[in-house]
Structures are given as structure tokens and as C-alpha cells.
mmCIF file of C-alpha atoms and ligand atoms in Angstrom:
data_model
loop_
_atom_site.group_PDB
_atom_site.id
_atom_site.type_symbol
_atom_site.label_atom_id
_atom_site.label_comp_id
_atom_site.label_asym_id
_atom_site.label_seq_id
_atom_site.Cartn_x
_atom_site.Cartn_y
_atom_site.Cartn_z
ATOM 1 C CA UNK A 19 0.000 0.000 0.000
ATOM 2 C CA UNK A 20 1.197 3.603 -0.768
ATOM 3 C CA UNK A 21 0.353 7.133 0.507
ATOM 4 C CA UNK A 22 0.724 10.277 -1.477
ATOM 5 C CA UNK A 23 1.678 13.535 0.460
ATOM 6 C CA UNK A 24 0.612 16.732 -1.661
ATOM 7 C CA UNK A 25 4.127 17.490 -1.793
ATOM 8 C CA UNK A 26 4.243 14.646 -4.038
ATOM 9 C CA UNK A 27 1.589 15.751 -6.417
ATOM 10 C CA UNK A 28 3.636 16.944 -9.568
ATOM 11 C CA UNK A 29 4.541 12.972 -10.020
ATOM 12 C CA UNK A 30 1.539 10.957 -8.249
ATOM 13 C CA UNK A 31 -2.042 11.745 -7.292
ATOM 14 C CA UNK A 32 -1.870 12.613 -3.278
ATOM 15 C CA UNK A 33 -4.067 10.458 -1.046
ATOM 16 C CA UNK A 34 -2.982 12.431 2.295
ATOM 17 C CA UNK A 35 -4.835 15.664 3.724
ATOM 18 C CA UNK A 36 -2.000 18.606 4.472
ATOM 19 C CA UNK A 37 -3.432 21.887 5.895
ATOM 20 C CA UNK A 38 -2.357 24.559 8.409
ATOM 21 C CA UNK A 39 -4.006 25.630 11.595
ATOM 22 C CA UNK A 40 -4.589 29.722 11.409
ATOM 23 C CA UNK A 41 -1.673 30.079 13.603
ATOM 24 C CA UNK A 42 0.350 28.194 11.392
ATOM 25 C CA UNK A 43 0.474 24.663 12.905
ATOM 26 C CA UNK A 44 0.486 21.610 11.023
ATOM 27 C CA UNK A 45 -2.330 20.015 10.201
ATOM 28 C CA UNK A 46 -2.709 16.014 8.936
ATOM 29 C CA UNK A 47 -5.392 13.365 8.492
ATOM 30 C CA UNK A 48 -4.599 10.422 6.314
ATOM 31 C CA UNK A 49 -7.825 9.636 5.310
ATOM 32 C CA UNK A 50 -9.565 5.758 6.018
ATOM 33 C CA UNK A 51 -6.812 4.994 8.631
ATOM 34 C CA UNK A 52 -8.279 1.752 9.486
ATOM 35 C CA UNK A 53 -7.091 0.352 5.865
ATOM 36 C CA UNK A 54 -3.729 0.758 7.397
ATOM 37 C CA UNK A 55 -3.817 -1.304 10.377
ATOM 38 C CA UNK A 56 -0.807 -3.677 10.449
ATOM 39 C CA UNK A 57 -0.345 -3.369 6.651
ATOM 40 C CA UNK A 58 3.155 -2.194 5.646
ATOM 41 C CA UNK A 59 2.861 1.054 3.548
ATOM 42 C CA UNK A 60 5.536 3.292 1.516
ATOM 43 C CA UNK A 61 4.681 6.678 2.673
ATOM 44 C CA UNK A 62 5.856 9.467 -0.510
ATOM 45 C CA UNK A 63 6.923 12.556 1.219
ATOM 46 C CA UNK A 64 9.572 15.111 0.350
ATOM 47 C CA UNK A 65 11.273 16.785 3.105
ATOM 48 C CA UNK A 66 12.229 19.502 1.030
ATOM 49 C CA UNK A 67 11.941 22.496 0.167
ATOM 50 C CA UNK A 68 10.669 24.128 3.719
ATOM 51 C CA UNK A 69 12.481 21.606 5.317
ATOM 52 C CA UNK A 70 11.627 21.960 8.429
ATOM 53 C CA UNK A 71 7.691 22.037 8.317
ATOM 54 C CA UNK A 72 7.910 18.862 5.798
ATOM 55 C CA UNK A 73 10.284 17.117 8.551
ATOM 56 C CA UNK A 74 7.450 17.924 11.079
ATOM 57 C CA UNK A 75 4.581 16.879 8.726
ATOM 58 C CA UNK A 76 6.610 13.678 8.044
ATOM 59 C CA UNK A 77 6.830 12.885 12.126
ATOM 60 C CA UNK A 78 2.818 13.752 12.435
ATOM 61 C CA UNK A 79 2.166 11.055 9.145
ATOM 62 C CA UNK A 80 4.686 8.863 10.192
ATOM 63 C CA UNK A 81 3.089 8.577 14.271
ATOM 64 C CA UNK A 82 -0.567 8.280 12.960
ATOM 65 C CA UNK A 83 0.419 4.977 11.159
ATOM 66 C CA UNK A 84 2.592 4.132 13.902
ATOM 67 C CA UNK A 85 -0.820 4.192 16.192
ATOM 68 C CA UNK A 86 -2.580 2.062 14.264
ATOM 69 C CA UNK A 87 0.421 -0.663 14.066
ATOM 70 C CA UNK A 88 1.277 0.277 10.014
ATOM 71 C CA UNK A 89 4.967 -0.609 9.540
ATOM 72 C CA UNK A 90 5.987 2.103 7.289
ATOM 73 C CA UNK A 91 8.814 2.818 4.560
ATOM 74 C CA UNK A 92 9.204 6.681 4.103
ATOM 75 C CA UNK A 93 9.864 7.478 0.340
ATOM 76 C CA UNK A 94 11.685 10.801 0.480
ATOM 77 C CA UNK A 95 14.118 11.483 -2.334
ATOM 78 C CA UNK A 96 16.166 14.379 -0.909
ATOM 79 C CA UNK A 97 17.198 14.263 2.898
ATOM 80 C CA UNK A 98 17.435 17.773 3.903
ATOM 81 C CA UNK A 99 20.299 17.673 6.709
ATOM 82 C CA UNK A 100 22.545 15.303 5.601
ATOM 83 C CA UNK A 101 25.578 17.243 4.874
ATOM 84 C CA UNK A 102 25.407 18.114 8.864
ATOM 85 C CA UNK A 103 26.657 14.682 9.846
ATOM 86 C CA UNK A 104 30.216 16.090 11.103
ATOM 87 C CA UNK A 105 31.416 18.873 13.224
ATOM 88 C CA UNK A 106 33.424 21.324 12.119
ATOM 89 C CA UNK A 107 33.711 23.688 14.801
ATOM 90 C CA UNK A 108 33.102 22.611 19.040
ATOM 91 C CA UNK A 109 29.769 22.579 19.930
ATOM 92 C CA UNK A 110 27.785 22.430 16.426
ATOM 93 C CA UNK A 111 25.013 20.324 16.653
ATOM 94 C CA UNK A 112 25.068 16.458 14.524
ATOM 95 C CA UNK A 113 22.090 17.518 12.677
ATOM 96 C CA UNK A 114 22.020 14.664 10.331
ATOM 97 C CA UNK A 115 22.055 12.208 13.252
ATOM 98 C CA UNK A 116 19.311 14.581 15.148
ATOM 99 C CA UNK A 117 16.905 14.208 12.230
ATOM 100 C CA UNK A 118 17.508 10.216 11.505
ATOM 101 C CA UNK A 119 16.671 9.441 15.249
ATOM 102 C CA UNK A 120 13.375 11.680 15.035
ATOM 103 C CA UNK A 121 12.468 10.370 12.096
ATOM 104 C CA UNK A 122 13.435 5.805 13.381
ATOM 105 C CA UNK A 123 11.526 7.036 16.566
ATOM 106 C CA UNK A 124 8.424 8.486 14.964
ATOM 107 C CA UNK A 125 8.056 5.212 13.305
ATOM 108 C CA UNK A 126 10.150 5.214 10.053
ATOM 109 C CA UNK A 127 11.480 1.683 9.778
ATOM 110 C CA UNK A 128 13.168 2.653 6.556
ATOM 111 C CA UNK A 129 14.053 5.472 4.576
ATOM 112 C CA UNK A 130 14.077 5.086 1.025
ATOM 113 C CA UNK A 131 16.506 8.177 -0.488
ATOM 114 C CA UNK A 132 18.161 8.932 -3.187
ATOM 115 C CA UNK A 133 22.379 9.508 -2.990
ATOM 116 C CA UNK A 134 21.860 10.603 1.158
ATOM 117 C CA UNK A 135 24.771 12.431 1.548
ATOM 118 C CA UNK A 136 26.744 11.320 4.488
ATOM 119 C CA UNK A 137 26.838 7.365 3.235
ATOM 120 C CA UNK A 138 28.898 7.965 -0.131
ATOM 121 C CA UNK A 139 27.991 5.295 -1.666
ATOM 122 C CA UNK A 140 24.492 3.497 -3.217
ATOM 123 C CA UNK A 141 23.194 0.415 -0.973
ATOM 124 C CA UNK A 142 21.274 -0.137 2.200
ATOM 125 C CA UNK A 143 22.961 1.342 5.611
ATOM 126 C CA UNK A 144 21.486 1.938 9.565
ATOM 127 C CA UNK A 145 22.460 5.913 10.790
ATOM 128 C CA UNK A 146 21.567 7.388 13.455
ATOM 129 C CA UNK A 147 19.160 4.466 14.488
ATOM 130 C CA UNK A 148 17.531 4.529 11.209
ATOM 131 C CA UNK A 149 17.639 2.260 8.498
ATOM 132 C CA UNK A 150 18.595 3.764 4.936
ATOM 133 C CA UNK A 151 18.114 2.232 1.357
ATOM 134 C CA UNK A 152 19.606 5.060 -0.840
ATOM 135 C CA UNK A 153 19.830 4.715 -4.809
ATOM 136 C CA UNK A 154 21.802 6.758 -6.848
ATOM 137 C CA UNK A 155 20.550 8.766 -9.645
ATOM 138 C CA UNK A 156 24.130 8.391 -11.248
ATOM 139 C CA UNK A 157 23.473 6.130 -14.363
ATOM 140 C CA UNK A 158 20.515 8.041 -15.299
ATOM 141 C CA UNK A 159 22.532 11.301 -14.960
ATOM 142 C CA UNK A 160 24.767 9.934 -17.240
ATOM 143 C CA UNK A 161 22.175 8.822 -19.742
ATOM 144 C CA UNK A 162 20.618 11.945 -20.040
ATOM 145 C CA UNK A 163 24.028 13.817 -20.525
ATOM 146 C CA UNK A 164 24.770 11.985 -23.075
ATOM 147 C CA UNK A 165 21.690 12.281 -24.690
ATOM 148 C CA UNK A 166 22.767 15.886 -24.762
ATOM 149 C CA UNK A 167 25.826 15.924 -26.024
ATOM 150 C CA UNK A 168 24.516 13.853 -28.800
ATOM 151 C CA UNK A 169 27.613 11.693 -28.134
ATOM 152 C CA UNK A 170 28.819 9.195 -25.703
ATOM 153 C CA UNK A 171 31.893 10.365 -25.805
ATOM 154 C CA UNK A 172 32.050 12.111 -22.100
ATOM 155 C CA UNK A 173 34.856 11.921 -19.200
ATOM 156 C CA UNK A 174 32.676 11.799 -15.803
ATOM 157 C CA UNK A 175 33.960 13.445 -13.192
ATOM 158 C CA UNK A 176 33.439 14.282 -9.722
ATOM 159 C CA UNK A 177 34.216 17.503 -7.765
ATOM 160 C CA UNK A 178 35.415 16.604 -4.793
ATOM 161 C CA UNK A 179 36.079 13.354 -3.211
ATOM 162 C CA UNK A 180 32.853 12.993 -1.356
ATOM 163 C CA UNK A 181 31.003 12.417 -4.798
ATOM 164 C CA UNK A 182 34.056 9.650 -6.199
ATOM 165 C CA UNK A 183 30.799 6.941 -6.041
ATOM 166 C CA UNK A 184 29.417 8.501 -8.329
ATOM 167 C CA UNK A 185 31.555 8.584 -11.209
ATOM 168 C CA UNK A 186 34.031 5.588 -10.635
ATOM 169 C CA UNK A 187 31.942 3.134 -12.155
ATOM 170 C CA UNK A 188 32.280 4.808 -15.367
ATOM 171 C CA UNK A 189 35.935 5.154 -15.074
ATOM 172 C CA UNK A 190 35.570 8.850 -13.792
ATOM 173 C CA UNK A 191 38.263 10.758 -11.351
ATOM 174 C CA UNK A 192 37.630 13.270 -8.837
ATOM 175 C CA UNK A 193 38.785 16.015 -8.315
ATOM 176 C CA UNK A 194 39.539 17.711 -4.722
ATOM 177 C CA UNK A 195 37.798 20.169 -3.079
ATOM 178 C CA UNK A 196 39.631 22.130 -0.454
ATOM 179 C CA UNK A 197 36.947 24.357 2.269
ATOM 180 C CA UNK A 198 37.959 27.043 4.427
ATOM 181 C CA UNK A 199 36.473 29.012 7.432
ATOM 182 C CA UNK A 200 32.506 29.501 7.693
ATOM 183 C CA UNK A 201 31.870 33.082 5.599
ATOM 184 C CA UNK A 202 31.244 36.239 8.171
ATOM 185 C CA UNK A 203 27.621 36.549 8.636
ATOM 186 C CA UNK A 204 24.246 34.929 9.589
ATOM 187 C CA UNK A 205 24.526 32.372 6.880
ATOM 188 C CA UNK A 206 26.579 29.016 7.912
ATOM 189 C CA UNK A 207 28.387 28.845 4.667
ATOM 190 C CA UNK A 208 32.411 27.250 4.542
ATOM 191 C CA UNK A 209 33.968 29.019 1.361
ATOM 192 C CA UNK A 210 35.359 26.676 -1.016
ATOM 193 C CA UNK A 211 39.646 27.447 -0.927
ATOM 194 C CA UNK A 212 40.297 25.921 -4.371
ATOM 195 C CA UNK A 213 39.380 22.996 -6.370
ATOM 196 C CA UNK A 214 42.400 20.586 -7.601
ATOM 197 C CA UNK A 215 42.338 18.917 -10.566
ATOM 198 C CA UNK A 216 45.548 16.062 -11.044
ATOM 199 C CA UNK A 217 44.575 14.644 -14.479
ATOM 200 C CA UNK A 218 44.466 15.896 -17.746
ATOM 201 C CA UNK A 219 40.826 17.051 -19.653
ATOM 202 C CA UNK A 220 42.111 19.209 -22.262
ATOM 203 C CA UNK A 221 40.307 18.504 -25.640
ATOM 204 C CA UNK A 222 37.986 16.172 -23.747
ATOM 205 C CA UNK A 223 34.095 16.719 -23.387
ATOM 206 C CA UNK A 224 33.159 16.574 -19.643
ATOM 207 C CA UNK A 225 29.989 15.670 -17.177
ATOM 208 C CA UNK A 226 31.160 17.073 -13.799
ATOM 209 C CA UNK A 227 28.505 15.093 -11.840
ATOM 210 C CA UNK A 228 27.476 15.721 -7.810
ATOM 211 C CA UNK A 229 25.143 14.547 -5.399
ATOM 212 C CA UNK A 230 23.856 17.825 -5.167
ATOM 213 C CA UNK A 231 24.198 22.008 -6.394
ATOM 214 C CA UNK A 232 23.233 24.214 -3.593
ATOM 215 C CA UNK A 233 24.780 27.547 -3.557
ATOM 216 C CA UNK A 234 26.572 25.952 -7.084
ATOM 217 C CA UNK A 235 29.751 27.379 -5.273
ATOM 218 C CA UNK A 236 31.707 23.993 -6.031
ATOM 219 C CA UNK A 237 30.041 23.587 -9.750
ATOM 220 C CA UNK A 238 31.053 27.207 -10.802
ATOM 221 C CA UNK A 239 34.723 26.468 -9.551
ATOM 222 C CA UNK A 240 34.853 23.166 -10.924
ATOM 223 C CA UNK A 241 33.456 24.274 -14.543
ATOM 224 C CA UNK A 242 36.265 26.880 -14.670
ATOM 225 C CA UNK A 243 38.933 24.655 -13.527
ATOM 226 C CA UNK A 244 38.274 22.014 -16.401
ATOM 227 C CA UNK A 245 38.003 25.004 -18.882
ATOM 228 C CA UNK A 246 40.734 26.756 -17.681
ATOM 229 C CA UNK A 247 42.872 23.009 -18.440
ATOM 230 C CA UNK A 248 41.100 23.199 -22.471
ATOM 231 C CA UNK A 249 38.072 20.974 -21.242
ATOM 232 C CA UNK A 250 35.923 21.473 -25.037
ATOM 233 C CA UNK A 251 32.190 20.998 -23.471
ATOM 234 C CA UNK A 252 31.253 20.994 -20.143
ATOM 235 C CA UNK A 253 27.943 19.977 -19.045
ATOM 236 C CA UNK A 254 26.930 19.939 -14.704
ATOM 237 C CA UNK A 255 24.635 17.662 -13.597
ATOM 238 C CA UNK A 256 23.720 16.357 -9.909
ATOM 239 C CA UNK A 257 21.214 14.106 -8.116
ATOM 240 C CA UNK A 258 19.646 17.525 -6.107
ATOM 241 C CA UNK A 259 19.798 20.654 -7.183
ATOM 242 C CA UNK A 260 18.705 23.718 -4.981
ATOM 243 C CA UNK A 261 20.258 26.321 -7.231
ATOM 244 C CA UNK A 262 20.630 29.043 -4.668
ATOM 245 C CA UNK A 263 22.084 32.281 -4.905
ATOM 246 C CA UNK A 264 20.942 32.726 -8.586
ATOM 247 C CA UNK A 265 23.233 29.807 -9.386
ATOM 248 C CA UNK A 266 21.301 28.393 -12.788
ATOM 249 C CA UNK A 267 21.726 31.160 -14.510
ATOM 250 C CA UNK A 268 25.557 31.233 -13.515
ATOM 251 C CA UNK A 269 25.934 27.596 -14.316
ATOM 252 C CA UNK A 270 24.080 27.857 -17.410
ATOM 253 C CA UNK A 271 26.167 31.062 -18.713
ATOM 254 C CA UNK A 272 29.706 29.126 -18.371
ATOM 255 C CA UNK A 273 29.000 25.385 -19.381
ATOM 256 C CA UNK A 274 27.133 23.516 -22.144
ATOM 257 C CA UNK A 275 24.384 22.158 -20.166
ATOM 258 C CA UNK A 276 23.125 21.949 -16.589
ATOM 259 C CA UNK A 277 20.586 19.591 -15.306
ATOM 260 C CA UNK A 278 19.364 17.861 -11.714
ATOM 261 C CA UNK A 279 17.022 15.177 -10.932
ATOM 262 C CA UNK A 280 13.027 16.641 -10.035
ATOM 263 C CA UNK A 281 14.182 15.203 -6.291
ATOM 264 C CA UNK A 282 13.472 18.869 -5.363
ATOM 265 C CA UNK A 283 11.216 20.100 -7.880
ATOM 266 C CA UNK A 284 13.106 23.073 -10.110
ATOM 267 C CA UNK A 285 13.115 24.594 -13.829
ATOM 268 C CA UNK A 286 16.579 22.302 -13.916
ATOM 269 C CA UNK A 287 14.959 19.144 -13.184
ATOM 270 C CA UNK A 288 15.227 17.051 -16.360
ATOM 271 C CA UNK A 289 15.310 13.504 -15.139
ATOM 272 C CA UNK A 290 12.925 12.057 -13.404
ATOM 273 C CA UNK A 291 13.550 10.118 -9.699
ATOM 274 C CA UNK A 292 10.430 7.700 -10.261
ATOM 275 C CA UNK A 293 12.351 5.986 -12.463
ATOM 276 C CA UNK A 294 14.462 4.848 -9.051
ATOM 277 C CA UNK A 295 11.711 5.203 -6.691
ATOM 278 C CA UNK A 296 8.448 3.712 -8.848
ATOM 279 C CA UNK A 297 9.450 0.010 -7.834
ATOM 280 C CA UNK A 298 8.168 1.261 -4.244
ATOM 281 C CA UNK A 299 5.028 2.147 -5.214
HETATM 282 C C1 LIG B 320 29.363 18.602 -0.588
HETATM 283 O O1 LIG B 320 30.438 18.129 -0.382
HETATM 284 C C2 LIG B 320 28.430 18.218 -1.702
HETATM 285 O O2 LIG B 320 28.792 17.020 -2.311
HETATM 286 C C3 LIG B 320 28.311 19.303 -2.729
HETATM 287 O O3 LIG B 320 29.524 19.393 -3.464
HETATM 288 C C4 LIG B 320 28.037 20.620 -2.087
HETATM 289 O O4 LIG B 320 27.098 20.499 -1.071
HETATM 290 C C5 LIG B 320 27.577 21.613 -3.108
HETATM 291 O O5 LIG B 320 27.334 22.806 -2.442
HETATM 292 P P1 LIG B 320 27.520 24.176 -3.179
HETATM 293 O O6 LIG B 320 26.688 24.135 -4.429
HETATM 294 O O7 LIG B 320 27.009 25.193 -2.187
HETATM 295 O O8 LIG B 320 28.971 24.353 -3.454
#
């Protein structure tokens, strides 16, 4: 059995009631509970974008089957948080670890995600007391690249280490990203030092893939490293893409083509996650 949250609505027809009370409260009613009972059920959710009311929506959905003894699998492509699963600095809070405990105790028994950050690699792993199938958009990424380029001649890279799982199975290398100090300010945002490249990509035609583009910081640098080292086309593409900080429209002026999954729904989105996700349906 599988519920819909409206959140999911641009791919599959909700099935879950999502309102606010006046004072801004969440409000949720899955609708003919009793069909639940003791059935296992895929719950489709996203937990972003507003993060932090979907998280909370997802804990009200996810206690509401626990009550009437539904075992449930939470289908949420992007896992907001996940890039919090170390501390930097004394003191910061293990966000990543925070938000896999809520989510176990509220009565996820598995998370179904697509390339979670912190694991680095595709496969079924247990964090923070929760249990975590995550699938990696990766081959289809590289399909649809290709598709572009009209060619299938492309070098796959990575831009940093962290993302290596994603391009060594097509023979891709990484390059290294180096971050500083968090930038002054009220944002929590670690500038990106340099990117270092130790192989060659002049004359080649590139796919710098990622698991995600957020403020595109470590896209932009990485485009004009392999173009600065005679790269011919460049094309960006990553599992999420958030584009903040008008980042498209940068990414789109300096490369050859720029696309994301519709994990987060954007104007970039140009592959489609139910192609990974539809077998839990
Ligand atoms: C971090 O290591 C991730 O894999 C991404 O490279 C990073 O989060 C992208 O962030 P931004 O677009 O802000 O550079």
C-alpha cells in the first residue's frame, strides 16, 4: 500500500490531507486509517523544500500509522540535513544524526533516499538508528548527458572526493575540493579554498557530476577549472539541485548544459527520480 503527500503531487495523485491551523500549525489526516492497520505502507513525502515544516509533517504522518500498528517505509528522495553529519567547529550540533533518530523514533522503519549524503555510496545502511536504502541517480545522470551531447563520448567526473561513487563506475576521477572558514555573517556557509584537478581534460568533453548544487559554489569552480585546463564541453549535472544564490543562470552562462534530478522540484529538473523510486510504489 502507498500514501501520497501533496508534496508529491507533480509525479503521483496525493491520497494524504495537508493543511495549516490559522496560527500556522500543522495540520494532517490520512484519510480511512483503518485500511492501514498492520499493513506495511511506503509513505511518498519530500522533506524539502521548507524543510523543516515537511520534517514535522513527516513525524505527524509517520506517528498516525505508527498508532494504528502500520509498519511504514518513508519514500523521500532528498534528505534535507545530511551534509550536517560532522562537526566542524566545538559545539555544532550532529544535525544529520538529530533528524535520523526523530524520524526511526516516529516510526520510520526505513528510509528510502536517493544519494543521502553522508553514506557515499548506493546500498542499504542503519544511521543514526535509522535504516537507509539510498539509490543513486548516477546512471541516469549519465544517460541523459549523453543524450545531450549527442555523443557518448564524455569523461565523468566528480568535484570533490565525497562524490568519487558517483563517477568511478564509469571510469571517472575526482577532483579535490579544499573548504575554508565559515563566511562572516548569519549564513553558515564554509567558502570553497580551491578545487584541484591532477589529471588531464584538455580537448575532452566533460559531465562534472554531484550529489547535489546548492549555492553551485563547487560547480562554478569546478566548470572553470576544467576550462581553464582546455576541457571542449562541459555539461553539470547532480542528483539535487537547490540552485541558490541565482546559481542556474551562472551555471548555465559558463557550461554547455546543466541539469538535476526533479528530487526537489526546479526549472533544472530534467530527469525524473520515479524511475528509481516507482518500484516502491
Ligand atoms: C558537498 O560536499 C556536496 O557534495 C556538494 O559538493 C556541495 O554540497 C555543493 O554545495 P555548493 O553548491 O554550495 O557548493
Amino acid at each position: 500500500m502507498y500514501l501520497v503527500s501533496p508534496n508529491f503531487s507533480d509525479v503521483l495523485e496525493p491520497n494524504i490531507e495537508m493543511k495549516a491551523f490559522p496560527d500556522s500549525d500543522n495540520y494532517v489526516r490520512i484519510p480511512d486509517i483503518s485500511k492501514y492497520q498492520g499493513e506495511e505502507v511506503n509513505l511518498f513525502h519530500r522533506l524539502y523544500p521548507e524543510q523543516n515544516t515537511s520534517i514535522f509533517q513527516a513525524i505527524l504522518m509517520l506517528d498516525t500509522l505508527k498508532r494504528v500498528g502500520a509498519r511504514t517505509t518513508l519514500v523521500s528522495p532528498y534528505l534535507p540535513y545530511s551534509r550536517q553529519d560532522k562537526t566542524f567547529k566545538e559545539g555544532e550540533a550532529l544535525s544529520a544524526q538529530v533528524l535520523c533518530g526523530l524520524l526511526s523514533n516516529a516510526g520510520a522503519q526505513r528510509l528510502i533516499t536517493v544519494d543521502c549524503h553522508f553514506l557515499k555510496k548506493e546500498g542499504d545502511a542503519e544511521y543514526g538508528g535509522l535504516n537507509i536504502t539510498s539509490l543513486s541517480a548516477n546512471k541516469l545522470l549519465v544517460d541523459k548527458a549523453k543524450e545531450m551531447a549527442g555523443s557518448s563520448d564524455l569523461e565523468v567526473i566528480s568535484p570533490d572526493m565525497g562524490a568519487s561513487y558517483l563517477v568511478e563506475q564509469f571510469g571517472g576521477k575526482s577532483m579535490n575540493k579544499v573548504r575554508g572558514e565559515y563566511e562572516e555573517g548569519k549564513e553558515a556557509y564554509r567558502k570553497i579554498e580551491g578545487v584541484e584537478r591532477k589529471f588531464e581534460v584538455e580537448g575532452k568533453n566533460i559531465l562534472i557530476l554531484d550529489d547535489m548544487i546548492s549555492t553551485g559554489g563547487t560547480m562554478i569552480r569546478a566548470v572553470e577549472n576544467v576550462k581553464k585546463g582546455g576541457a571542449e564541453k562541459v555539461y553539470c549535472a547532480a542528483t539535487h539541485g537547490f540552485f541558490l544564490r541565482e546559481s542556474y543562470g551562472k551555471l548555465k552562462d559558463i557550461c554547455d548544459g546543466v541539469f538535476v534530478t526533479n528530487s526537489i522540484p526546479c526549472e533544472a529538473a530534467d530527469v525524473d527520480v520515479m524511475e528509481l523510486l516507482g518500484t516502491y510504489k
